[in-house]
């Protein structure tokens, strides 16, 4: 995969099943394919939620465009009950995106 985006938020670890169920249902829809998502992996560590999205190319513009799609709004509403921003200055999706500061790939 050529593109990865890691979103970091807060989540009560007990809510992991609810969040996973919402994405499991969402990922059967056409929207992830339309956006270009090839793989989604959800992680939890104590009260941190990490959402890794992998794609062939940068999908952020398509992701922002999809915000008006009812399928996007539905999953966002469902998981929004369980997730809160990590950063106090969070305003939008890009504010939860982790910044890559080192990468290594084996030959």
Coordinates of N, CA and C in Angstrom, one line a residue:
X1 N 0.9 -1.2 0.0 CA 0.0 0.0 0.0 C 0.9 1.2 0.0
X2 N 0.6 2.2 -0.8 CA 1.4 3.4 -1.0 C 1.0 4.5 0.0
X3 N -0.2 4.4 0.5 CA -0.7 5.5 1.4 C -1.3 4.9 2.7
X4 N -0.9 5.6 3.8 CA -1.5 5.2 5.1 C -1.8 6.5 5.8
X5 N -2.9 6.4 6.5 CA -3.3 7.5 7.4 C -3.7 6.9 8.8
X6 N -3.2 7.5 9.8 CA -3.4 7.0 11.2 C -4.2 8.1 11.9
X7 N -5.4 7.8 12.4 CA -6.2 8.7 13.1 C -6.1 8.3 14.6
X8 N -5.9 9.2 15.5 CA -5.8 9.0 16.9 C -6.9 9.7 17.7
X9 N -7.7 9.0 18.5 CA -8.7 9.6 19.3 C -8.7 8.9 20.6
X10 N -9.7 9.3 21.5 CA -9.8 8.6 22.7 C -11.1 7.8 22.7
X11 N -11.0 6.6 23.4 CA -12.2 5.7 23.4 C -12.1 4.9 24.7
X12 N -13.2 4.7 25.4 CA -13.3 3.8 26.5 C -13.0 2.4 25.9
X13 N -12.1 1.6 26.4 CA -11.8 0.3 25.9 C -13.0 -0.6 25.8
X14 N -13.9 -0.4 26.7 CA -15.2 -1.2 26.7 C -16.0 -1.0 25.5
X15 N -15.8 0.1 24.8 CA -16.6 0.5 23.6 C -16.0 0.0 22.3
X16 N -14.9 -0.7 22.4 CA -14.2 -1.2 21.2 C -15.1 -2.1 20.3
X17 N -15.9 -2.9 20.9 CA -16.8 -3.8 20.2 C -17.8 -3.0 19.4
X18 N -18.3 -2.0 20.0 CA -19.4 -1.1 19.3 C -18.8 -0.4 18.1
X19 N -17.6 0.1 18.3 CA -16.9 0.8 17.2 C -16.5 -0.2 16.1
X20 N -16.0 -1.4 16.4 CA -15.7 -2.4 15.4 C -16.9 -2.8 14.7
X21 N -18.0 -3.0 15.4 CA -19.3 -3.4 14.7 C -19.8 -2.4 13.7
X22 N -19.6 -1.1 14.1 CA -20.1 -0.1 13.2 C -19.2 -0.1 11.9
X23 N -17.9 -0.2 12.0 CA -17.1 -0.3 10.9 C -17.2 -1.6 10.1
X24 N -17.5 -2.7 10.8 CA -17.7 -3.9 10.0 C -18.9 -3.8 9.1
X25 N -19.9 -3.2 9.6 CA -21.1 -3.0 8.8 C -20.9 -2.0 7.7
X26 N -20.2 -0.9 8.0 CA -19.9 0.1 7.0 C -19.0 -0.4 5.9
X27 N -18.1 -1.3 6.2 CA -17.2 -1.8 5.2 C -17.8 -2.8 4.3
X28 N -19.0 -3.2 4.5 CA -19.8 -4.0 3.5 C -20.5 -3.1 2.5
X29 N -20.5 -1.8 2.7 CA -21.1 -0.8 1.8 C -20.1 -0.5 0.7
X30 N -20.6 0.3 -0.3 CA -19.7 0.6 -1.4 C -18.8 1.8 -1.1
X31 N -19.1 2.5 -0.1 CA -18.3 3.8 0.2 C -16.8 3.6 0.4
X32 N -16.3 2.6 1.2 CA -14.9 2.5 1.3 C -14.2 2.3 -0.1
X33 N -14.8 1.5 -0.9 CA -14.3 1.2 -2.3 C -14.3 2.5 -3.1
X34 N -15.4 3.3 -3.0 CA -15.5 4.6 -3.7 C -14.4 5.5 -3.3
X35 N -14.1 5.6 -2.0 CA -13.1 6.5 -1.5 C -11.7 6.0 -1.8
X36 N -11.5 4.6 -1.9 CA -10.2 4.0 -2.3 C -9.6 3.3 -1.1
X37 N -10.3 3.1 0.0 CA -9.8 2.4 1.1 C -9.5 0.9 0.7
X38 N -8.3 0.4 1.0 CA -8.0 -0.9 0.7 C -7.9 -1.8 2.0
X39 N -7.6 -1.1 3.1 CA -7.5 -1.9 4.4 C -7.8 -0.9 5.5
X40 N -8.5 -1.4 6.5 CA -8.8 -0.6 7.7 C -8.4 -1.4 8.9
X41 N -7.6 -0.9 9.8 CA -7.2 -1.6 11.0 C -7.5 -0.7 12.2
X42 N -8.2 -1.2 13.2 CA -8.5 -0.4 14.4 C -7.7 -1.0 15.5
X43 N -7.0 -0.1 16.3 CA -6.2 -0.5 17.4 C -6.8 0.2 18.7
X44 N -6.5 -0.4 19.8 CA -6.8 0.3 21.1 C -5.6 0.1 22.0
X45 N -5.3 1.1 22.8 CA -4.2 1.0 23.8 C -4.7 1.8 24.9
X46 N -5.1 1.2 26.0 CA -5.7 1.9 27.1 C -6.9 2.7 26.6
X47 N -6.8 4.0 26.8 CA -8.0 4.8 26.3 C -7.7 5.5 25.0
X48 N -6.7 5.0 24.2 CA -6.4 5.5 22.9 C -7.1 4.6 21.8
X49 N -7.6 5.2 20.8 CA -8.1 4.5 19.7 C -7.3 5.0 18.5
X50 N -6.8 4.0 17.7 CA -6.0 4.3 16.5 C -6.7 3.6 15.3
X51 N -6.9 4.4 14.3 CA -7.6 3.9 13.1 C -6.6 4.1 11.9
X52 N -6.1 3.0 11.4 CA -5.2 3.0 10.3 C -6.0 2.7 9.0
X53 N -5.8 3.6 8.1 CA -6.5 3.5 6.8 C -5.3 3.3 5.8
X54 N -5.4 2.3 4.9 CA -4.4 2.1 3.9 C -5.1 2.1 2.5
X55 N -4.4 2.7 1.5 CA -4.9 2.9 0.2 C -3.8 2.9 -0.8
X56 N -4.1 2.9 -2.1 CA -3.1 2.9 -3.1 C -2.5 4.3 -3.3
X57 N -3.3 5.4 -3.0 CA -2.9 6.7 -3.1 C -3.6 7.6 -2.0
X58 N -3.2 8.8 -1.9 CA -3.8 9.7 -0.9 C -5.3 9.9 -1.1
X59 N -6.0 9.5 -0.1 CA -7.5 9.5 -0.2 C -8.1 10.6 0.6
X60 N -7.3 11.5 1.2 CA -7.9 12.5 2.1 C -8.9 13.4 1.4
X61 N -8.6 13.8 0.2 CA -9.6 14.7 -0.5 C -10.9 13.9 -0.8
X62 N -10.8 12.7 -1.2 CA -12.1 11.9 -1.4 C -12.8 11.6 -0.1
X63 N -12.0 11.5 1.0 CA -12.6 11.3 2.3 C -13.4 12.5 2.7
X64 N -12.8 13.7 2.5 CA -13.5 14.9 2.8 C -14.8 15.1 2.0
X65 N -14.7 14.7 0.7 CA -15.8 14.8 -0.2 C -16.9 13.9 0.2
X66 N -16.6 12.8 0.8 CA -17.6 11.7 1.2 C -18.3 12.2 2.5
X67 N -17.9 13.2 3.1 CA -18.6 13.6 4.4 C -20.1 13.9 4.2
X68 N -20.5 14.3 3.0 CA -21.9 14.5 2.7 C -22.7 13.3 2.3
X69 N -22.0 12.2 2.2 CA -22.6 10.9 1.8 C -23.3 10.3 3.1
X70 N -24.6 9.9 2.9 CA -25.4 9.4 4.1 C -24.7 8.2 4.7
X71 N -23.9 7.3 3.9 CA -23.2 6.2 4.5 C -22.1 6.7 5.4
X72 N -21.4 7.7 5.0 CA -20.3 8.3 5.9 C -20.9 8.9 7.1
X73 N -22.0 9.7 7.0 CA -22.7 10.3 8.1 C -23.2 9.3 9.1
X74 N -23.7 8.2 8.6 CA -24.2 7.1 9.5 C -23.1 6.5 10.4
X75 N -22.0 6.1 9.7 CA -20.9 5.5 10.5 C -20.3 6.5 11.4
X76 N -20.2 7.7 11.0 CA -19.6 8.8 11.8 C -20.4 9.1 13.0
X77 N -21.7 9.0 12.9 CA -22.6 9.2 14.0 C -22.6 8.1 15.0
X78 N -22.5 6.9 14.4 CA -22.4 5.7 15.3 C -21.2 5.6 16.1
X79 N -20.0 5.9 15.5 CA -18.8 5.8 16.2 C -18.5 7.1 17.1
X80 N -19.1 8.2 16.6 CA -19.0 9.4 17.4 C -19.5 9.4 18.8
X81 N -20.4 8.4 19.1 CA -20.9 8.2 20.4 C -19.8 7.7 21.4
X82 N -18.8 7.0 20.8 CA -17.8 6.3 21.6 C -16.4 7.0 21.5
X83 N -16.2 7.9 20.6 CA -14.9 8.5 20.4 C -14.9 9.9 20.7
X84 N -13.8 10.4 21.3 CA -13.6 11.8 21.6 C -12.2 12.2 21.1
X85 N -12.1 13.5 20.7 CA -10.8 13.9 20.2 C -9.7 13.8 21.3
X86 N -8.5 13.5 20.8 CA -7.3 13.4 21.7 C -6.8 14.8 21.9
X87 N -6.7 15.6 20.9 CA -6.2 17.0 21.0 C -7.4 17.9 21.4
X88 N -7.1 18.8 22.3 CA -8.1 19.7 22.8 C -8.5 20.8 21.7
X89 N -7.6 21.0 20.7 CA -7.8 22.0 19.7 C -8.4 21.3 18.4
X90 N -8.9 20.1 18.5 CA -9.5 19.4 17.4 C -10.7 20.1 16.8
X91 N -10.7 20.3 15.5 CA -11.7 21.0 14.8 C -12.3 20.1 13.7
X92 N -11.5 19.2 13.1 CA -12.0 18.4 12.0 C -11.1 17.2 11.8
X93 N -11.4 16.3 10.9 CA -10.8 15.1 10.7 C -9.3 15.1 10.6
X94 N -8.7 16.1 9.9 CA -7.3 16.2 9.8 C -6.6 16.4 11.1
X95 N -7.3 17.0 12.1 CA -6.7 17.3 13.4 C -6.5 16.0 14.2
X96 N -7.0 14.9 13.8 CA -6.8 13.6 14.5 C -5.8 12.7 13.7
X97 N -5.3 13.2 12.6 CA -4.3 12.4 11.8 C -2.9 12.5 12.4
X98 N -2.3 11.4 12.6 CA -0.9 11.4 13.2 C 0.0 11.7 12.0
X99 N 1.1 12.3 12.5 CA 2.2 12.8 11.5 C 3.3 11.7 11.5
X100 N 3.7 11.3 10.3 CA 4.8 10.4 10.2 C 6.1 11.1 10.4
X101 N 6.9 10.6 11.3 CA 8.2 11.3 11.5 C 9.4 10.3 11.2
X102 N 9.1 9.1 10.9 CA 10.2 8.1 10.6 C 9.5 6.9 9.9
X103 N 10.1 6.4 8.8 CA 9.6 5.3 8.1 C 10.8 4.5 7.6
X104 N 10.7 3.2 7.7 CA 11.8 2.3 7.2 C 11.1 1.1 6.4
X105 N 11.7 0.7 5.3 CA 11.2 -0.4 4.6 C 12.4 -1.3 4.2
X106 N 12.2 -2.6 4.5 CA 13.2 -3.6 4.2 C 13.4 -3.7 2.7
X107 N 14.6 -4.0 2.2 CA 14.9 -4.1 0.8 C 14.3 -5.4 0.3

